[in-house]
Coordinates of C-alpha atoms and ligand atoms in Angstrom, one line a residue:
X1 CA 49.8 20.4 18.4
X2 CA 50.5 23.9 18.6
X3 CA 54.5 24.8 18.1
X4 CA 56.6 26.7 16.2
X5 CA 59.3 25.6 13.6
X6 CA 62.9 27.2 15.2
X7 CA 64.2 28.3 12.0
X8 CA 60.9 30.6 12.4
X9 CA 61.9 31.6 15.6
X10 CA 65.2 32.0 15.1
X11 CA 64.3 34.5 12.4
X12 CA 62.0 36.6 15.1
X13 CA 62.2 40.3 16.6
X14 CA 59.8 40.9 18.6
X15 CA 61.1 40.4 21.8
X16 CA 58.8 39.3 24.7
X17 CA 56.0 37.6 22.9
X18 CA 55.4 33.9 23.9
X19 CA 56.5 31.6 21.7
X20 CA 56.3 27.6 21.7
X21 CA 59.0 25.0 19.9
X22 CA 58.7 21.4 20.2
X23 CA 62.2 19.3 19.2
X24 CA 64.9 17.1 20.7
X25 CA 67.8 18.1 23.5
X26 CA 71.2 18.5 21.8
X27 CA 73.0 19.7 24.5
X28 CA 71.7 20.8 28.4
X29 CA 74.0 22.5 30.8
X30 CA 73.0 23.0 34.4
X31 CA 74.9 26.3 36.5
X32 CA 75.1 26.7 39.8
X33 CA 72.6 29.3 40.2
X34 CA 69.6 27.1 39.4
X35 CA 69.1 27.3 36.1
X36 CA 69.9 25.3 32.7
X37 CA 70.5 26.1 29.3
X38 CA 68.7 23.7 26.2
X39 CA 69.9 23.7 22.9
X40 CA 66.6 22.5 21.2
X41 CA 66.6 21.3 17.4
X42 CA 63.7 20.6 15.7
X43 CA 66.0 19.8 12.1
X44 CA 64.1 22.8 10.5
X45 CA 67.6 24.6 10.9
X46 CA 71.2 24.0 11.4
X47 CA 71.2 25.7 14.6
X48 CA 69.4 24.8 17.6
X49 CA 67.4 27.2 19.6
X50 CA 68.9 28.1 23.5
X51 CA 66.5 27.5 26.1
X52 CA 67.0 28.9 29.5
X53 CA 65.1 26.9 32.4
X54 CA 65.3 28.2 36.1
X55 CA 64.4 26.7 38.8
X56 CA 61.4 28.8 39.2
X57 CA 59.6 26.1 37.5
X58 CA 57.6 23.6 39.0
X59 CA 58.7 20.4 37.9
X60 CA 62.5 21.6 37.1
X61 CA 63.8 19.2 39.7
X62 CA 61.6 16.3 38.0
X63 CA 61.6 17.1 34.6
X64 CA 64.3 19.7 33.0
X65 CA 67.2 18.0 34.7
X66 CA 66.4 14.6 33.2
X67 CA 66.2 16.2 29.6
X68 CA 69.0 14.1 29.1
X69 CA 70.9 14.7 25.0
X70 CA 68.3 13.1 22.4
X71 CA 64.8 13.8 24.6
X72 CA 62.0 15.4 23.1
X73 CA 59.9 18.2 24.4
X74 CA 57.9 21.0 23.9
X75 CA 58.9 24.3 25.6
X76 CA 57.0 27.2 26.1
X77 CA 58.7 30.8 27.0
X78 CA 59.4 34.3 26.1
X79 CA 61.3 35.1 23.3
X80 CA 64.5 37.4 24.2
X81 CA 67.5 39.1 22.9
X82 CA 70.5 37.0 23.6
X83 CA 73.3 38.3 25.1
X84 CA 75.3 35.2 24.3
X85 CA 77.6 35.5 21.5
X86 CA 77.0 32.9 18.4
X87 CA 73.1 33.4 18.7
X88 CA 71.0 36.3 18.2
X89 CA 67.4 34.9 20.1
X90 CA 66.8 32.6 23.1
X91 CA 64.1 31.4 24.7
X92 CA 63.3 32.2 28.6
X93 CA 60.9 28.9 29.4
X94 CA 57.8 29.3 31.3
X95 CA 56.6 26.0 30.9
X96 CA 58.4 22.7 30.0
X97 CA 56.5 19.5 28.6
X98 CA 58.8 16.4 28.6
X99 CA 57.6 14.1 26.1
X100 CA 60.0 10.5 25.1
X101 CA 63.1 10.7 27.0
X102 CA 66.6 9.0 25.8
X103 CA 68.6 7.0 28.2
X104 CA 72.0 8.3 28.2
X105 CA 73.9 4.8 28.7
X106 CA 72.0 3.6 25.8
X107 CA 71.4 6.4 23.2
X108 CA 73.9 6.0 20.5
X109 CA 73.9 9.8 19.5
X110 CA 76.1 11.3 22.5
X111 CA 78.0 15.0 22.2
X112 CA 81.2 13.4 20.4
X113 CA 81.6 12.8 16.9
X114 CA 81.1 9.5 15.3
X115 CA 82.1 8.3 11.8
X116 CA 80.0 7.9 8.8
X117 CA 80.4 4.0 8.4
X118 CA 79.1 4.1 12.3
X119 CA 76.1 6.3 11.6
X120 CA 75.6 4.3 8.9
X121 CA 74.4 1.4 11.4
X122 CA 71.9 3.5 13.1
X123 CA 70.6 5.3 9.9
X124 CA 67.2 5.3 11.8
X125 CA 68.5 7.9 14.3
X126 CA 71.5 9.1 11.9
X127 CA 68.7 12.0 11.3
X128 CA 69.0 13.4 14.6
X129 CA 72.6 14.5 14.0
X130 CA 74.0 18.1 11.9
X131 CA 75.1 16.5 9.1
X132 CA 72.4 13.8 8.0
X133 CA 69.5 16.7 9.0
X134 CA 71.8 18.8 6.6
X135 CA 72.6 16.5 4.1
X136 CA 68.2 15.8 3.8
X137 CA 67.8 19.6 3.8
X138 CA 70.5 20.2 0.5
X139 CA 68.1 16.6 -0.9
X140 CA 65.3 18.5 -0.2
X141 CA 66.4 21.8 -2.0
X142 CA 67.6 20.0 -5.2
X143 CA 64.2 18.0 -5.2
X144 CA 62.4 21.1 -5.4
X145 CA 64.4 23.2 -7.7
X146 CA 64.5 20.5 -10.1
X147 CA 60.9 20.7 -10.7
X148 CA 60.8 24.7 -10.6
X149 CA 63.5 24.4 -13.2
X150 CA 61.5 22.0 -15.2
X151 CA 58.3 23.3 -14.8
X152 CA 59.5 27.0 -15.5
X153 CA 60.5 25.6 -18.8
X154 CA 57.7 23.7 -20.1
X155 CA 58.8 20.4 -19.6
X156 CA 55.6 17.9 -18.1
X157 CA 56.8 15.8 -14.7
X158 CA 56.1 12.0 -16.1
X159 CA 55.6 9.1 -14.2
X160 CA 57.3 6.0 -15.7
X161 CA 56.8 2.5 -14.3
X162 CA 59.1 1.0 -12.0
X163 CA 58.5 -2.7 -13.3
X164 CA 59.4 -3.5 -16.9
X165 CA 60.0 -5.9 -19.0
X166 CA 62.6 -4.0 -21.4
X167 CA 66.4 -3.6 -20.0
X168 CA 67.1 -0.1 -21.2
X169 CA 70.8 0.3 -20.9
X170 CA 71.0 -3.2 -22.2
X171 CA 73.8 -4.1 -19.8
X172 CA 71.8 -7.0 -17.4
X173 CA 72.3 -5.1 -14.3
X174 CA 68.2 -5.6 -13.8
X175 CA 66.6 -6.6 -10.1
X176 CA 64.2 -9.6 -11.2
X177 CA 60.4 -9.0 -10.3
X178 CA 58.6 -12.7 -10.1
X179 CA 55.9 -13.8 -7.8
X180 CA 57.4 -17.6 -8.6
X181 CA 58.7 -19.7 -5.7
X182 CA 62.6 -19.7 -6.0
X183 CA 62.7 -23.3 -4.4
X184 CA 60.5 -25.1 -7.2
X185 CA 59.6 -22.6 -10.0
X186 CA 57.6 -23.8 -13.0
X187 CA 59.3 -25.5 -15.4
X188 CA 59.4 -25.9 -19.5
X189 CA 60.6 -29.1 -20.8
X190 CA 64.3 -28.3 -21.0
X191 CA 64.5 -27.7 -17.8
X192 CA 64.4 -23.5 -18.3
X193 CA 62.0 -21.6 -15.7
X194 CA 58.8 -21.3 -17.5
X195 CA 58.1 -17.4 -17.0
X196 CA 54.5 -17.4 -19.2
X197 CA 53.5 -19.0 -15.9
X198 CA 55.0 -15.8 -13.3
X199 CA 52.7 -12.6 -12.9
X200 CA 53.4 -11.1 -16.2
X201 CA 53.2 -14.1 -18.4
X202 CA 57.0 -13.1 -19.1
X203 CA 60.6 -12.3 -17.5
X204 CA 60.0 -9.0 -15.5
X205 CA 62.4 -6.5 -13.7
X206 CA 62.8 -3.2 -12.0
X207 CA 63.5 -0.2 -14.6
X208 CA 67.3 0.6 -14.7
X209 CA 66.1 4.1 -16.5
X210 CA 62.4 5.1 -17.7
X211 CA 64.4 6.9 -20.7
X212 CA 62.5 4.6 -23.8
X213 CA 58.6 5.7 -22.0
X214 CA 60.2 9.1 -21.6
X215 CA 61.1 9.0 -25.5
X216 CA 57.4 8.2 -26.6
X217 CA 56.1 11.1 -24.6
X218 CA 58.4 13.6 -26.0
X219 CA 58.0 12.4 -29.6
X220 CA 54.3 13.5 -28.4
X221 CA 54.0 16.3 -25.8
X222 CA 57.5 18.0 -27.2
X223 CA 59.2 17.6 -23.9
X224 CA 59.0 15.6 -20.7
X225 CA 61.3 14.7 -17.4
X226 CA 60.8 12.1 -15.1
X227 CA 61.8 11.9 -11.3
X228 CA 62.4 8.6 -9.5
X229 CA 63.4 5.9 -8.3
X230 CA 65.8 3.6 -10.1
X231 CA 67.5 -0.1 -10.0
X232 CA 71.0 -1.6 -10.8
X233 CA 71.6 -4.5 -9.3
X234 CA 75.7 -3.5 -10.4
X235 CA 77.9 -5.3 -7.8
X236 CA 80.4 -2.2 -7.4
X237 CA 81.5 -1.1 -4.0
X238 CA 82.0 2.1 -4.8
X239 CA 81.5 5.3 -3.1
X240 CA 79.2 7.0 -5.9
X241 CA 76.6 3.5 -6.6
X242 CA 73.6 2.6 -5.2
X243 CA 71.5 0.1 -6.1
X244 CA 68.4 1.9 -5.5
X245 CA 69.2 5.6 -6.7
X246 CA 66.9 8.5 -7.6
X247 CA 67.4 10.1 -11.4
X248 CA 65.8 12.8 -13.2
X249 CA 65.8 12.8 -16.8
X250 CA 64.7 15.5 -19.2
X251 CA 63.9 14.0 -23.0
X252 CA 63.3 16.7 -25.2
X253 CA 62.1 16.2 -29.0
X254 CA 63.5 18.5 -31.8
X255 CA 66.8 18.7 -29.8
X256 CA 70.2 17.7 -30.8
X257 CA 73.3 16.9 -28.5
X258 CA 74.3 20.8 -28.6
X259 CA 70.2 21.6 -27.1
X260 CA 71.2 18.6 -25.0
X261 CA 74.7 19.5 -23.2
X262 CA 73.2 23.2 -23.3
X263 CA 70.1 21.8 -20.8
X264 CA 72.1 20.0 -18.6
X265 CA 74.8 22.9 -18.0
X266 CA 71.9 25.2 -17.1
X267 CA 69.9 22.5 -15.3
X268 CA 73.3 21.5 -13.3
X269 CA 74.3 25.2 -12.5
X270 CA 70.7 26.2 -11.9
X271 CA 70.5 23.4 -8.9
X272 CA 73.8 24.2 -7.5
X273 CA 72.8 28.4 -7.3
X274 CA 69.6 27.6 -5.8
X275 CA 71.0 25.7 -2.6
X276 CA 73.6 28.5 -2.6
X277 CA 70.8 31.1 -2.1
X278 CA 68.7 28.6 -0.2
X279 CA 71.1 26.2 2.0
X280 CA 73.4 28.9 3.4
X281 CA 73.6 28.0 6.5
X282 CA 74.3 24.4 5.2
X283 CA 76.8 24.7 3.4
X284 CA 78.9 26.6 5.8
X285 CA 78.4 23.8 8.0
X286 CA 79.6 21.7 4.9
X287 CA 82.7 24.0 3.8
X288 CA 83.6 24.1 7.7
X289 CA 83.6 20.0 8.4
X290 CA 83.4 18.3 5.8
X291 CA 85.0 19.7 2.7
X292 CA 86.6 23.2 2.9
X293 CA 87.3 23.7 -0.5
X294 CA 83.5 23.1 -0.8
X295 CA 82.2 26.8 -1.1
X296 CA 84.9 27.7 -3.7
X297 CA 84.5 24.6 -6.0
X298 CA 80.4 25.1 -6.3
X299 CA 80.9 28.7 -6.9
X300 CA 82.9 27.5 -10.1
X301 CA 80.3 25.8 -11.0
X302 CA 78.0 28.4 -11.5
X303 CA 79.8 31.4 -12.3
X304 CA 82.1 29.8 -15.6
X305 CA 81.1 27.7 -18.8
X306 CA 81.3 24.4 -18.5
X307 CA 84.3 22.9 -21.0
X308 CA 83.3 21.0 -23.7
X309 CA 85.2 18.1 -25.3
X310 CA 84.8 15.2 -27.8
X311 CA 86.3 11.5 -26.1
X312 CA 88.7 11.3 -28.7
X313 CA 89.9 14.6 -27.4
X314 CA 89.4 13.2 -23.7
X315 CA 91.8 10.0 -24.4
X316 CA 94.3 12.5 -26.2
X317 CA 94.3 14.6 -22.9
X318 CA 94.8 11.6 -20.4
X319 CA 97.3 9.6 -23.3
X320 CA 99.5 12.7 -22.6
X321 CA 99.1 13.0 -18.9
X322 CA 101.8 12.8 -16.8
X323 CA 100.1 10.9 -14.4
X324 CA 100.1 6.8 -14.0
X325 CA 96.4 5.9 -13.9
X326 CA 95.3 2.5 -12.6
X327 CA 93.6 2.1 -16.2
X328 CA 95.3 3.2 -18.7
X329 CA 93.6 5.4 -21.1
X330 CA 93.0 4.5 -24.6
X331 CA 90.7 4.9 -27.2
X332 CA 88.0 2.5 -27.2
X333 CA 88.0 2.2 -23.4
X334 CA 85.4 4.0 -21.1
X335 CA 86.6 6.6 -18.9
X336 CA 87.0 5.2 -15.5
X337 CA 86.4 7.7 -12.0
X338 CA 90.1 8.4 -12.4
X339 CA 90.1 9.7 -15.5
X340 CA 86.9 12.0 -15.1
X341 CA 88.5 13.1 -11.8
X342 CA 92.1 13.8 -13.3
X343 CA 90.0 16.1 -16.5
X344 CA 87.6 17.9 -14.0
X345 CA 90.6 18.3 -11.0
X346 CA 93.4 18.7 -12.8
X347 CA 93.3 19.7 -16.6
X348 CA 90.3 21.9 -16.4
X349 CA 89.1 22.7 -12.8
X350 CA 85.6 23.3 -13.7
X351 CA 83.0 20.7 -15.1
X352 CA 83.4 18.6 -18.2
X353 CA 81.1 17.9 -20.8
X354 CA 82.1 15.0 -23.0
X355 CA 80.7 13.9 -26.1
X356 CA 80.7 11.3 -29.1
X357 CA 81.9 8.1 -27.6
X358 CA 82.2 5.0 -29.0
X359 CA 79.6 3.1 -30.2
X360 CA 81.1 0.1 -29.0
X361 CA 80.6 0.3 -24.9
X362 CA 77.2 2.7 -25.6
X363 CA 73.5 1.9 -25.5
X364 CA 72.2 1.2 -28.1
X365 CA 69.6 4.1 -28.8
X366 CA 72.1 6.4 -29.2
X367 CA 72.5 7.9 -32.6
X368 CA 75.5 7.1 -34.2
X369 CA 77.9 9.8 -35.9
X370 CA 78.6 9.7 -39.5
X371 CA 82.2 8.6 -38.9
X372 CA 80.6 5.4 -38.3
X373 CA 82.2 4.5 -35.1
X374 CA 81.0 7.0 -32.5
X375 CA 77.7 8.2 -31.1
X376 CA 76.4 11.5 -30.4
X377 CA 76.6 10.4 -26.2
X378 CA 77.5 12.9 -23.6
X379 CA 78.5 12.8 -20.0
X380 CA 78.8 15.6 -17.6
X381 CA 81.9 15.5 -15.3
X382 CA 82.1 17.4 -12.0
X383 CA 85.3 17.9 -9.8
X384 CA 85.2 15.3 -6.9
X385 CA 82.5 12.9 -8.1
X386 CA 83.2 12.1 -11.8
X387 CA 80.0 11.8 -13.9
X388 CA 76.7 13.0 -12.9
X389 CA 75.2 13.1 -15.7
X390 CA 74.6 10.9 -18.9
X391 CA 72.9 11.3 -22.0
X392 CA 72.8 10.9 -25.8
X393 CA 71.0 11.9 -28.8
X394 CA 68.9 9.3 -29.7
X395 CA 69.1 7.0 -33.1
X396 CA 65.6 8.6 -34.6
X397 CA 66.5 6.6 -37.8
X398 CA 64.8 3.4 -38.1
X399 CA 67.0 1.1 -40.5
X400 CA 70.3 2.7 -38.5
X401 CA 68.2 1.6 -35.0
X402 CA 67.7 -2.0 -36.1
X403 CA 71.2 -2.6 -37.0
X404 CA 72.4 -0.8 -34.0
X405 CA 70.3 -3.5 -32.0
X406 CA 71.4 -5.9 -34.2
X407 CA 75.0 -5.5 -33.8
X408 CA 74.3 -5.2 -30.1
X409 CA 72.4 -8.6 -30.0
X410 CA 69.0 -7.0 -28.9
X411 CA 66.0 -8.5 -29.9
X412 CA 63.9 -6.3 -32.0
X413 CA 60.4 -7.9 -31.6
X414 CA 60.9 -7.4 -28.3
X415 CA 61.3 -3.5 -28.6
X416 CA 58.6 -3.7 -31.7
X417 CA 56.8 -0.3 -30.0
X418 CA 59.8 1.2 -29.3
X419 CA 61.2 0.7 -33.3
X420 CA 57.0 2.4 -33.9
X421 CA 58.4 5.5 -32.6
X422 CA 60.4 5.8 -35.4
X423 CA 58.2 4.3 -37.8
X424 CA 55.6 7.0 -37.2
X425 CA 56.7 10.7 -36.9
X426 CA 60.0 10.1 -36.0
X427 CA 62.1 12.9 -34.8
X428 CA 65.2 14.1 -33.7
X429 CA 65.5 13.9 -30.2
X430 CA 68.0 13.8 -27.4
X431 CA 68.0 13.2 -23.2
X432 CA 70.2 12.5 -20.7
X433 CA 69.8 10.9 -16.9
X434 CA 71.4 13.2 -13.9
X435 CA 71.5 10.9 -10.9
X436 CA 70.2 12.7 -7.6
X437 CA 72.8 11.4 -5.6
X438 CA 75.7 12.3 -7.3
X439 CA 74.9 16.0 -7.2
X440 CA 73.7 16.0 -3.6
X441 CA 76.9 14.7 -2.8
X442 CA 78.9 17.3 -5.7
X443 CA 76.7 20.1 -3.3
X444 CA 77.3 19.0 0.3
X445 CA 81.1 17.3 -0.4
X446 CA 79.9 13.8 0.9
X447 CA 82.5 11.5 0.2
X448 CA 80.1 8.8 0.0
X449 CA 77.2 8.1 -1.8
X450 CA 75.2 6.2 1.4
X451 CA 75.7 9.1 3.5
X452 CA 73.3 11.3 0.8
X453 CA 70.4 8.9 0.6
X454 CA 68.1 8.2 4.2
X455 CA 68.4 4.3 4.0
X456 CA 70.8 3.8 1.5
X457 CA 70.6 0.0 -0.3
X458 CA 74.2 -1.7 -1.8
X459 CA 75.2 -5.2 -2.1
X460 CA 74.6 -7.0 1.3
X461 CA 72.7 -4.1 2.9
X462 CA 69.4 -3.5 3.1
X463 CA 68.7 -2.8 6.5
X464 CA 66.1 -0.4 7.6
Ligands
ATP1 P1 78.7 5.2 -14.0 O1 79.7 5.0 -15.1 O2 79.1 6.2 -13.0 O3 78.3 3.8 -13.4 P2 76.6 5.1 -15.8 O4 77.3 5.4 -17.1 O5 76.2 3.7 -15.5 O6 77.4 5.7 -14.6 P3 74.1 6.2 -16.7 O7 73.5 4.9 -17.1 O8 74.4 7.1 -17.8 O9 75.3 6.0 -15.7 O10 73.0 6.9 -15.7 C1 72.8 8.3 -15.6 C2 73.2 8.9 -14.3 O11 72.7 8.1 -13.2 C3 74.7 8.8 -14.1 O12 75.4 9.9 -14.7 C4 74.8 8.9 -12.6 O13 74.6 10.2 -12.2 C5 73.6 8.1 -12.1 N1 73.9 6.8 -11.8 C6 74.1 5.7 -12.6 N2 74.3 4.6 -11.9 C7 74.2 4.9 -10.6 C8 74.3 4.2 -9.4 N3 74.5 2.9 -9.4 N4 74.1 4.8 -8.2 C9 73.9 6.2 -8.2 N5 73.8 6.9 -9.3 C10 74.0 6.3 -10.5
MN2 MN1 77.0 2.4 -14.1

């Protein structure tokens, strides 16, 4: 169907050719002298496109004035200087082609503005409105620069599976995948569900990272990233967890946790200055209504370093605060949202990169320090949202691997190809996991983390 996108139009100067957009009504005033003005959006751009309609047209009685907010059409006219201040184009219709309209008593998406947690019930339509179409173009953006970056550096896009049988951050926050009947599974004599009779002859689940396949293709193609969808069936109500989130995560062979926290500060900063020279228009929009210090804090981002701290140094910092945290800080604790907050808002005001945690509360591939009770681990830390990214150096040793495991109660039969990787050509290597979300919502200012994805699923809701 032949129509033009309106951030096209918008972007047009020759005044007087014919142009056609197709999209839905955001507005529609009628004046007195027999004409109406249509702001048309098509969610190509943040702004709509004025059309003016006159009564010279045949079916404006019948069809322009029942273009009621949230009807789609296509509208055909010539293109014209605006004399209207706040847009530079407009469109003079000649010919006006009503296709689905809304009912205005019924259609949920009227001129005033509605809360989050309410758009969040009609996610379906929460597309229609500036901030969601805003919110999918900044996804969009990052999507695509994280690939250009990538790519540009030699890194091939892998696809991990989705199903597994391995639980990578060995924490048993795994979705279950069984074909079984829940009501009267197959049992063994003790009374245990017998899983060597469920699709995969054994306990399956949906991949909380695909970090271990991502290690045996770096420690064979030199460096890989994958970019997908990932499961943690974590009960936390948060406003930065999803169940069903979308990472991205580089593994690079011959790479220590220096290479590592140098990737992800350019990979982070590279992201963030692409949706500043791409999402302009965005972004305003964001700075304007939903976070104003948002323009300021992401040019931060990219024009410092980032910091760069151990944990012990971290605890020191927060021991010393003068600031009463809901968790106390000390050594051998993980930093909770607070704490990252309080480093990134208030001690540094720029992002964080923390590394060698203890071994105790970290997975169990990570490659332990030679003071025997941290790991080389690193998270990055953003103002407003905490960690967004999390990564390690990986144990390349074997005998230091198999205790780790060990000592972490991991079976290592289980994990017998993932132990071959460092029983054959075994190399230093290092990774780290950014999660989409988190920086979609560092780059828009989106409080919370279901406003970022389209159909967001958390404990209790999966809807849509
Ligand atoms: P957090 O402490 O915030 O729960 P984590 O330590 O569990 O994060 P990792 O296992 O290191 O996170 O995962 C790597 C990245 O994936 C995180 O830095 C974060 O950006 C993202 N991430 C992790 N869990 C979630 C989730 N439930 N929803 C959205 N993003 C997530
Ligand atoms: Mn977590």
């Amino acid at each position: 169907m032949h129509r033009e996108l309106v951030k096209h139009v918008l972007e047009r100067e020759d005044f007087g050719e014919t142009v056609t957009v197709a999209g839905w009504v955001r507005t529609r005033r009628d004046s007195k002298g027999g004409f109406s003005f249509i702001e048309l959006t098509d969610g190509s751009t943040m702004t709509g496109l004025q059309i003016i309609a006159d009564n010279e047209l045949s079916n404006y009685e019948s069809d322009v004035l029942n273009l009621t907010i949230g009807s789609s059409a296509r509208i055909t006219g010539t293109l014209t200087e605006s004399p209207g201040k706040g847009q530079r184009v407009e469109i003079r219709a000649t010919e006006v082609e009503p296709f689905g309209l809304a009912d205005p008593e019924t259609y949920p998406l009227q001129k005033k503005r509605m809360s989050f947690e309410h758009l969040r019930e009609i996610a379906h339509l929460r597309p229609r409105t500036n901030t969601i179409g805003a919110v999918a173009r900044v996804r969009n953006a990052l999507s695509y620069a994280t690939h250009r970056f990538y790519q540009d550096r030699d890194f091939l896009y892998l696809h991990t599976p989705l199903i597994t049988a391995s639980d990578a951050e060995g924490v048993g926050e795994m979705f279950r995948v069984t074909t079984l009947d829940p009501a009267a599974p197959p049992r063994v004599e003790n009374g245990a569900v017998d899983y060597s009779q469920d699709f995969f002859a054994q306990p399956a689940f949906l991949t909380v990272s695909g970090q271990l396949s991502a290690e045996a293709y770096a420690l064979a193609v030199d460096r890989v990233y994958t970019f997908g969808p990932t499961f943690r069936a974590e009960n936390s109500n948060t406003r930065r967890h999803l169940a069903e989130f979308w990472m991205v995560e580089p593994e690079m062979a011959f790479a220590d946790i220096g290479d590592n926290s140098d990737l992800a500060e350019d990979y982070v900063k590279y992201l963030i200055r692409y949706v500043l020279d791409h999402n302009g228009a965005d972004l305003e929009f964001f700075n304007q209504w939903v976070d104003e210090g948002l323009l300021d804090s992401l040019a931060s981002v990219v024009d410092g370093d980032f910091e760069r701290i151990t944990y012990a140094e971290a605890v020191g910092i927060l021991e010393r605060a003068d600031t009463s945290f809901e968790f106390p800080p000390a050594w051998g604790e993980d930093l909770q949202s607070e704490h990252e907050r309080y480093l990134t808002e208030k001690v540094f005001m720029k992002p964080v990169i923390v590394i060698d945690f203890p071994f105790d509360f970290k997975a169990f591939y990570m490659r332990r320090n030679d003071d025997g009770k941290t790991v080389a681990a690193m998270d990055v830390l953003v103002p407003r949202i905490g960690e967004i990214v999390g990564g390690s150096q990986r144990e390349e040793r074997l005998d230091v691997l198999a205790e780790s495991m060990r000592i972490k109660g991991l079976d290592e039969q289980h994990y017998w190809w993932y132990l071959d990787l460092r029983r054959f050509g075994s190399a230093p290597h290092s990774g780290f996991g950014l999660g989409l979300e988190r920086v979609v919502q560092f780059a828009t200012g989106m409080q919370n983390i279901r406003d970022v994805i389209p159909f967001p699923r958390t404990p209790r809701n999966v809807e849509f």
